[in-house]
């Protein structure tokens, strides 16, 4: 009994940390989403319980509907291309070739740069007089600059491209590390059996790399759905809210409209999506085990 008490005593700091910095903010956020919390009612402490009214108002809000679609586009395209390019790069760098170390370091550049630098560069890159338009004009592909971040429908794709560029190194590192962990005996046996390059990927790499791939997709999904700083630096959710994600729209509602109730509702919906994505991916891993 005394030994068990000591075990629980050692767990107490971790338990307090989880309760204070994870559970309490989460529960309080759900509580706010069920209240009519504005700047005035928050200061005066007169916020009224409104049930699911904030969620109904969000579902009827055209900007939220656009935000929901934007988040789906942003998340799906980001995860798909980050993972695909990261996987192809890991296959390439699993071979030996000249300047491998230098090129490997260059791939990591977007990841090691501060986000304010990466975001500012992307904002200039996609601007009307930026590098992207200049390159397309030089090649004669376009006749005049395209408003990549100031039009009504292109900004979400521009910020998605920027996020793909930033996320490739993360996917590459995890997949490359997992690939290097596969014993060489499996590849040697496949070569003795006359397996082609495609067959090695299909029957050796993909099955053995599956746990790492699921972990990469899980972490990538969590990081992507909650992206805020990159989008805020490039477009601030604009113009006219056409490039909002859940995170930026929640910030806009809270600190521009001072509607903390609806802002909390957006975060609750975002949390539900993250948990659902994580559960689906973990289910795949559980079936594998």
Short mmCIF file of C-alpha atoms in Angstrom, two decimals:
data_model
loop_
_atom_site.label_atom_id
_atom_site.label_comp_id
_atom_site.label_asym_id
_atom_site.label_seq_id
_atom_site.Cartn_x
_atom_site.Cartn_y
_atom_site.Cartn_z
CA UNK A 1 0.00 0.00 0.00
CA UNK A 2 2.84 2.35 0.94
CA UNK A 3 4.67 1.49 -2.29
CA UNK A 4 1.53 2.28 -4.35
CA UNK A 5 1.20 5.61 -2.57
CA UNK A 6 4.75 6.55 -3.62
CA UNK A 7 3.96 5.63 -7.22
CA UNK A 8 0.90 7.90 -7.23
CA UNK A 9 2.95 10.63 -5.57
CA UNK A 10 5.45 10.55 -8.44
CA UNK A 11 2.58 10.75 -10.92
CA UNK A 12 1.06 13.77 -9.20
CA UNK A 13 3.10 16.48 -11.04
CA UNK A 14 2.22 15.00 -14.43
CA UNK A 15 -1.42 14.68 -13.43
CA UNK A 16 -1.55 18.29 -12.24
CA UNK A 17 0.11 19.46 -15.45
CA UNK A 18 -2.44 17.64 -17.61
CA UNK A 19 -5.36 18.94 -15.56
CA UNK A 20 -4.16 22.55 -15.48
CA UNK A 21 -2.77 22.98 -19.00
CA UNK A 22 -4.81 20.50 -21.05
CA UNK A 23 -8.10 19.56 -19.46
CA UNK A 24 -9.01 22.90 -17.86
CA UNK A 25 -8.53 25.01 -21.05
CA UNK A 26 -10.40 22.38 -23.05
CA UNK A 27 -13.37 22.24 -20.69
CA UNK A 28 -13.43 26.03 -20.29
CA UNK A 29 -13.41 26.45 -24.07
CA UNK A 30 -16.43 24.13 -24.41
CA UNK A 31 -18.11 26.09 -21.60
CA UNK A 32 -17.53 29.40 -23.42
CA UNK A 33 -18.94 27.96 -26.66
CA UNK A 34 -22.26 27.45 -24.87
CA UNK A 35 -22.39 31.04 -23.58
CA UNK A 36 -23.17 34.43 -25.12
CA UNK A 37 -19.70 35.75 -24.31
CA UNK A 38 -18.85 39.15 -25.78
CA UNK A 39 -16.34 41.73 -24.57
CA UNK A 40 -19.00 43.41 -22.43
CA UNK A 41 -20.55 40.28 -20.91
CA UNK A 42 -17.08 38.86 -20.25
CA UNK A 43 -15.98 41.97 -18.31
CA UNK A 44 -19.28 42.29 -16.42
CA UNK A 45 -19.60 38.54 -15.86
CA UNK A 46 -23.16 38.54 -17.24
CA UNK A 47 -22.75 36.00 -20.02
CA UNK A 48 -25.92 33.94 -20.50
CA UNK A 49 -26.16 30.24 -21.29
CA UNK A 50 -27.38 29.87 -24.88
CA UNK A 51 -26.99 26.16 -25.48
CA UNK A 52 -26.06 25.36 -29.07
CA UNK A 53 -26.98 28.83 -30.39
CA UNK A 54 -23.35 29.70 -31.20
CA UNK A 55 -23.01 26.52 -33.26
CA UNK A 56 -26.27 27.23 -35.12
CA UNK A 57 -25.09 30.78 -35.86
CA UNK A 58 -21.78 29.44 -37.16
CA UNK A 59 -23.43 26.90 -39.45
CA UNK A 60 -25.60 29.70 -40.91
CA UNK A 61 -22.59 31.99 -41.36
CA UNK A 62 -21.36 32.00 -45.03
CA UNK A 63 -17.82 32.87 -43.89
CA UNK A 64 -17.74 29.82 -41.62
CA UNK A 65 -19.04 27.64 -44.46
CA UNK A 66 -16.22 28.97 -46.64
CA UNK A 67 -13.79 28.42 -43.78
CA UNK A 68 -14.91 24.80 -43.41
CA UNK A 69 -14.32 24.16 -47.13
CA UNK A 70 -10.99 25.98 -46.99
CA UNK A 71 -9.83 23.85 -44.07
CA UNK A 72 -10.73 20.64 -45.91
CA UNK A 73 -8.89 21.78 -49.08
CA UNK A 74 -5.90 23.03 -47.10
CA UNK A 75 -5.62 19.89 -44.96
CA UNK A 76 -6.16 17.30 -47.70
CA UNK A 77 -3.85 18.87 -50.30
CA UNK A 78 -1.16 19.68 -47.71
CA UNK A 79 -1.04 16.20 -46.21
CA UNK A 80 -1.23 14.43 -49.58
CA UNK A 81 1.56 16.35 -51.28
CA UNK A 82 3.77 16.71 -48.20
CA UNK A 83 3.62 12.97 -47.65
CA UNK A 84 4.01 12.01 -51.33
CA UNK A 85 6.99 14.31 -51.95
CA UNK A 86 8.56 13.40 -48.59
CA UNK A 87 8.23 9.70 -49.42
CA UNK A 88 9.74 10.08 -52.91
CA UNK A 89 12.62 12.10 -51.47
CA UNK A 90 13.26 9.45 -48.80
CA UNK A 91 13.48 6.80 -51.54
CA UNK A 92 15.88 8.99 -53.50
CA UNK A 93 18.13 9.78 -50.54
CA UNK A 94 18.22 6.13 -49.51
CA UNK A 95 20.63 5.72 -52.41
CA UNK A 96 24.20 7.01 -52.63
CA UNK A 97 25.00 9.85 -55.04
CA UNK A 98 27.31 12.90 -55.15
CA UNK A 99 26.46 15.96 -53.00
CA UNK A 100 23.88 13.92 -51.07
CA UNK A 101 24.73 15.56 -47.75
CA UNK A 102 24.51 19.11 -49.13
CA UNK A 103 21.20 18.48 -50.89
CA UNK A 104 19.83 16.83 -47.76
CA UNK A 105 20.69 19.95 -45.79
CA UNK A 106 19.05 22.21 -48.38
CA UNK A 107 15.79 20.24 -48.10
CA UNK A 108 15.69 21.10 -44.41
CA UNK A 109 15.97 24.88 -44.96
CA UNK A 110 12.20 25.64 -44.94
CA UNK A 111 11.85 23.75 -41.65
CA UNK A 112 14.66 25.50 -39.79
CA UNK A 113 13.69 29.03 -40.82
CA UNK A 114 11.60 31.02 -38.33
CA UNK A 115 7.96 31.03 -39.42
CA UNK A 116 7.94 34.84 -39.66
CA UNK A 117 10.74 34.61 -42.24
CA UNK A 118 9.09 31.78 -44.21
CA UNK A 119 5.70 33.47 -44.13
CA UNK A 120 7.07 36.86 -45.20
CA UNK A 121 8.99 35.21 -48.03
CA UNK A 122 5.83 33.41 -49.22
CA UNK A 123 3.83 36.64 -49.03
CA UNK A 124 6.37 38.35 -51.29
CA UNK A 125 6.71 35.25 -53.52
CA UNK A 126 2.96 35.19 -54.30
CA UNK A 127 2.44 38.98 -54.45
CA UNK A 128 1.50 40.71 -57.72
CA UNK A 129 5.11 41.86 -58.22
CA UNK A 130 6.62 38.80 -56.55
CA UNK A 131 8.98 36.11 -57.74
CA UNK A 132 6.29 33.67 -58.91
CA UNK A 133 4.58 36.13 -61.25
CA UNK A 134 7.97 37.38 -62.45
CA UNK A 135 9.03 33.83 -63.31
CA UNK A 136 5.79 33.07 -65.18
CA UNK A 137 6.00 36.40 -67.07
CA UNK A 138 9.63 35.69 -68.00
CA UNK A 139 8.66 32.30 -69.46
CA UNK A 140 5.73 33.87 -71.33
CA UNK A 141 3.19 31.58 -69.59
CA UNK A 142 1.06 34.54 -68.46
CA UNK A 143 0.53 38.00 -70.03
CA UNK A 144 -0.03 39.91 -66.79
CA UNK A 145 0.46 39.26 -63.05
CA UNK A 146 -2.03 36.91 -61.37
CA UNK A 147 -3.42 38.05 -57.97
CA UNK A 148 -2.43 34.87 -56.12
CA UNK A 149 -3.20 36.27 -52.65
CA UNK A 150 -5.61 39.10 -53.44
CA UNK A 151 -8.24 37.46 -55.68
CA UNK A 152 -11.50 35.85 -54.57
CA UNK A 153 -10.56 32.19 -55.01
CA UNK A 154 -6.77 31.76 -55.35
CA UNK A 155 -5.47 32.73 -51.86
CA UNK A 156 -6.38 29.40 -50.23
CA UNK A 157 -4.38 27.54 -52.87
CA UNK A 158 -1.45 29.92 -52.47
CA UNK A 159 -1.26 29.38 -48.70
CA UNK A 160 -1.68 25.64 -49.27
CA UNK A 161 1.34 25.63 -51.59
CA UNK A 162 3.31 27.53 -48.97
CA UNK A 163 2.32 25.01 -46.30
CA UNK A 164 3.27 22.07 -48.53
CA UNK A 165 6.70 23.63 -49.01
CA UNK A 166 7.12 24.03 -45.24
CA UNK A 167 5.88 20.52 -44.39
CA UNK A 168 7.98 18.47 -46.81
CA UNK A 169 11.10 18.39 -44.55
CA UNK A 170 9.07 17.04 -41.60
CA UNK A 171 7.65 14.18 -43.69
CA UNK A 172 11.04 13.53 -45.28
CA UNK A 173 12.86 13.24 -41.94
CA UNK A 174 10.38 10.77 -40.42
CA UNK A 175 10.04 8.60 -43.53
CA UNK A 176 13.76 8.64 -44.31
CA UNK A 177 14.58 7.63 -40.73
CA UNK A 178 12.06 4.81 -40.90
CA UNK A 179 13.42 3.67 -44.26
CA UNK A 180 16.97 3.58 -42.93
CA UNK A 181 15.73 1.36 -40.10
CA UNK A 182 14.61 -1.43 -42.43
CA UNK A 183 17.23 -4.25 -42.27
CA UNK A 184 19.27 -4.61 -45.47
CA UNK A 185 18.59 -8.36 -45.44
CA UNK A 186 15.04 -7.73 -46.69
CA UNK A 187 16.33 -5.81 -49.73
CA UNK A 188 19.04 -8.41 -50.40
CA UNK A 189 16.48 -11.24 -50.28
CA UNK A 190 14.21 -9.33 -52.65
CA UNK A 191 17.10 -8.83 -55.09
CA UNK A 192 17.95 -12.55 -54.96
CA UNK A 193 14.31 -13.30 -55.82
CA UNK A 194 14.59 -10.93 -58.80
CA UNK A 195 12.22 -8.24 -57.45
CA UNK A 196 12.01 -5.03 -59.44
CA UNK A 197 12.20 -1.57 -57.88
CA UNK A 198 8.41 -1.29 -57.81
CA UNK A 199 8.07 -4.74 -56.20
CA UNK A 200 10.58 -3.78 -53.49
CA UNK A 201 8.47 -0.73 -52.67
CA UNK A 202 5.19 -2.66 -52.84
CA UNK A 203 6.18 -5.78 -50.89
CA UNK A 204 9.10 -4.67 -48.68
CA UNK A 205 9.10 -0.95 -48.00
CA UNK A 206 5.39 -0.18 -47.68
CA UNK A 207 4.52 -3.02 -45.24
CA UNK A 208 7.59 -2.44 -43.04
CA UNK A 209 7.25 1.33 -43.14
CA UNK A 210 3.53 1.37 -42.40
CA UNK A 211 3.80 2.23 -38.65
CA UNK A 212 6.06 5.19 -39.46
CA UNK A 213 3.77 6.28 -42.29
CA UNK A 214 0.72 6.25 -40.01
CA UNK A 215 2.60 8.20 -37.33
CA UNK A 216 3.71 10.73 -39.97
CA UNK A 217 0.16 11.15 -41.29
CA UNK A 218 -1.25 11.46 -37.76
CA UNK A 219 1.19 14.17 -36.71
CA UNK A 220 0.86 15.88 -40.09
CA UNK A 221 -2.93 15.98 -39.77
CA UNK A 222 -2.75 17.53 -36.30
CA UNK A 223 -0.17 20.13 -37.33
CA UNK A 224 -2.01 21.02 -40.55
CA UNK A 225 -5.53 21.47 -39.18
CA UNK A 226 -4.30 23.93 -36.54
CA UNK A 227 -1.98 26.00 -38.76
CA UNK A 228 -2.40 29.67 -37.91
CA UNK A 229 0.77 31.75 -38.19
CA UNK A 230 1.60 30.98 -41.82
CA UNK A 231 -1.86 31.91 -43.12
CA UNK A 232 -2.07 34.95 -40.90
CA UNK A 233 1.27 36.29 -42.13
CA UNK A 234 0.46 35.73 -45.82
CA UNK A 235 -3.22 36.78 -46.10
CA UNK A 236 -4.61 37.36 -42.57
CA UNK A 237 -7.55 35.24 -43.73
CA UNK A 238 -8.39 37.72 -46.48
CA UNK A 239 -9.27 39.27 -48.71
CA UNK A 240 -12.81 39.46 -47.27
CA UNK A 241 -12.31 36.20 -45.37
CA UNK A 242 -11.82 33.97 -48.44
CA UNK A 243 -8.68 32.28 -47.06
CA UNK A 244 -9.73 31.77 -43.43
CA UNK A 245 -8.99 28.45 -41.75
CA UNK A 246 -10.58 27.39 -38.46
CA UNK A 247 -7.68 28.83 -36.49
CA UNK A 248 -7.61 32.24 -38.21
CA UNK A 249 -11.41 32.55 -38.24
CA UNK A 250 -11.55 31.81 -34.52
CA UNK A 251 -8.90 34.47 -33.88
CA UNK A 252 -10.84 36.93 -36.06
CA UNK A 253 -14.08 36.31 -34.17
CA UNK A 254 -12.38 36.61 -30.78
CA UNK A 255 -10.18 39.66 -31.28
CA UNK A 256 -11.90 41.60 -34.09
CA UNK A 257 -15.58 40.87 -33.36
CA UNK A 258 -15.02 40.13 -29.64
CA UNK A 259 -17.46 37.23 -29.96
CA UNK A 260 -15.67 34.77 -27.71
CA UNK A 261 -18.61 32.34 -27.67
CA UNK A 262 -18.58 31.70 -31.42
CA UNK A 263 -14.77 31.77 -31.48
CA UNK A 264 -14.75 28.97 -28.90
CA UNK A 265 -17.34 27.09 -30.96
CA UNK A 266 -15.01 27.14 -33.98
CA UNK A 267 -12.20 25.68 -31.86
CA UNK A 268 -14.46 22.93 -30.51
CA UNK A 269 -15.39 21.95 -34.09
CA UNK A 270 -11.71 22.00 -35.05
CA UNK A 271 -10.88 19.79 -32.06
CA UNK A 272 -13.57 17.28 -33.05
CA UNK A 273 -12.12 17.04 -36.57
CA UNK A 274 -8.57 16.54 -35.24
CA UNK A 275 -9.73 13.82 -32.84
CA UNK A 276 -11.69 12.10 -35.64
CA UNK A 277 -8.70 12.17 -38.01
CA UNK A 278 -6.38 10.85 -35.30
CA UNK A 279 -8.83 8.09 -34.36
CA UNK A 280 -9.17 6.94 -37.98
CA UNK A 281 -5.40 6.80 -38.47
CA UNK A 282 -4.85 5.06 -35.12
CA UNK A 283 -7.54 2.55 -36.06
CA UNK A 284 -5.47 1.63 -39.11
CA UNK A 285 -2.46 1.07 -36.86
CA UNK A 286 -4.50 -1.02 -34.40
CA UNK A 287 -5.71 -3.26 -37.24
CA UNK A 288 -2.09 -3.72 -38.30
CA UNK A 289 -1.13 -4.84 -34.80
#
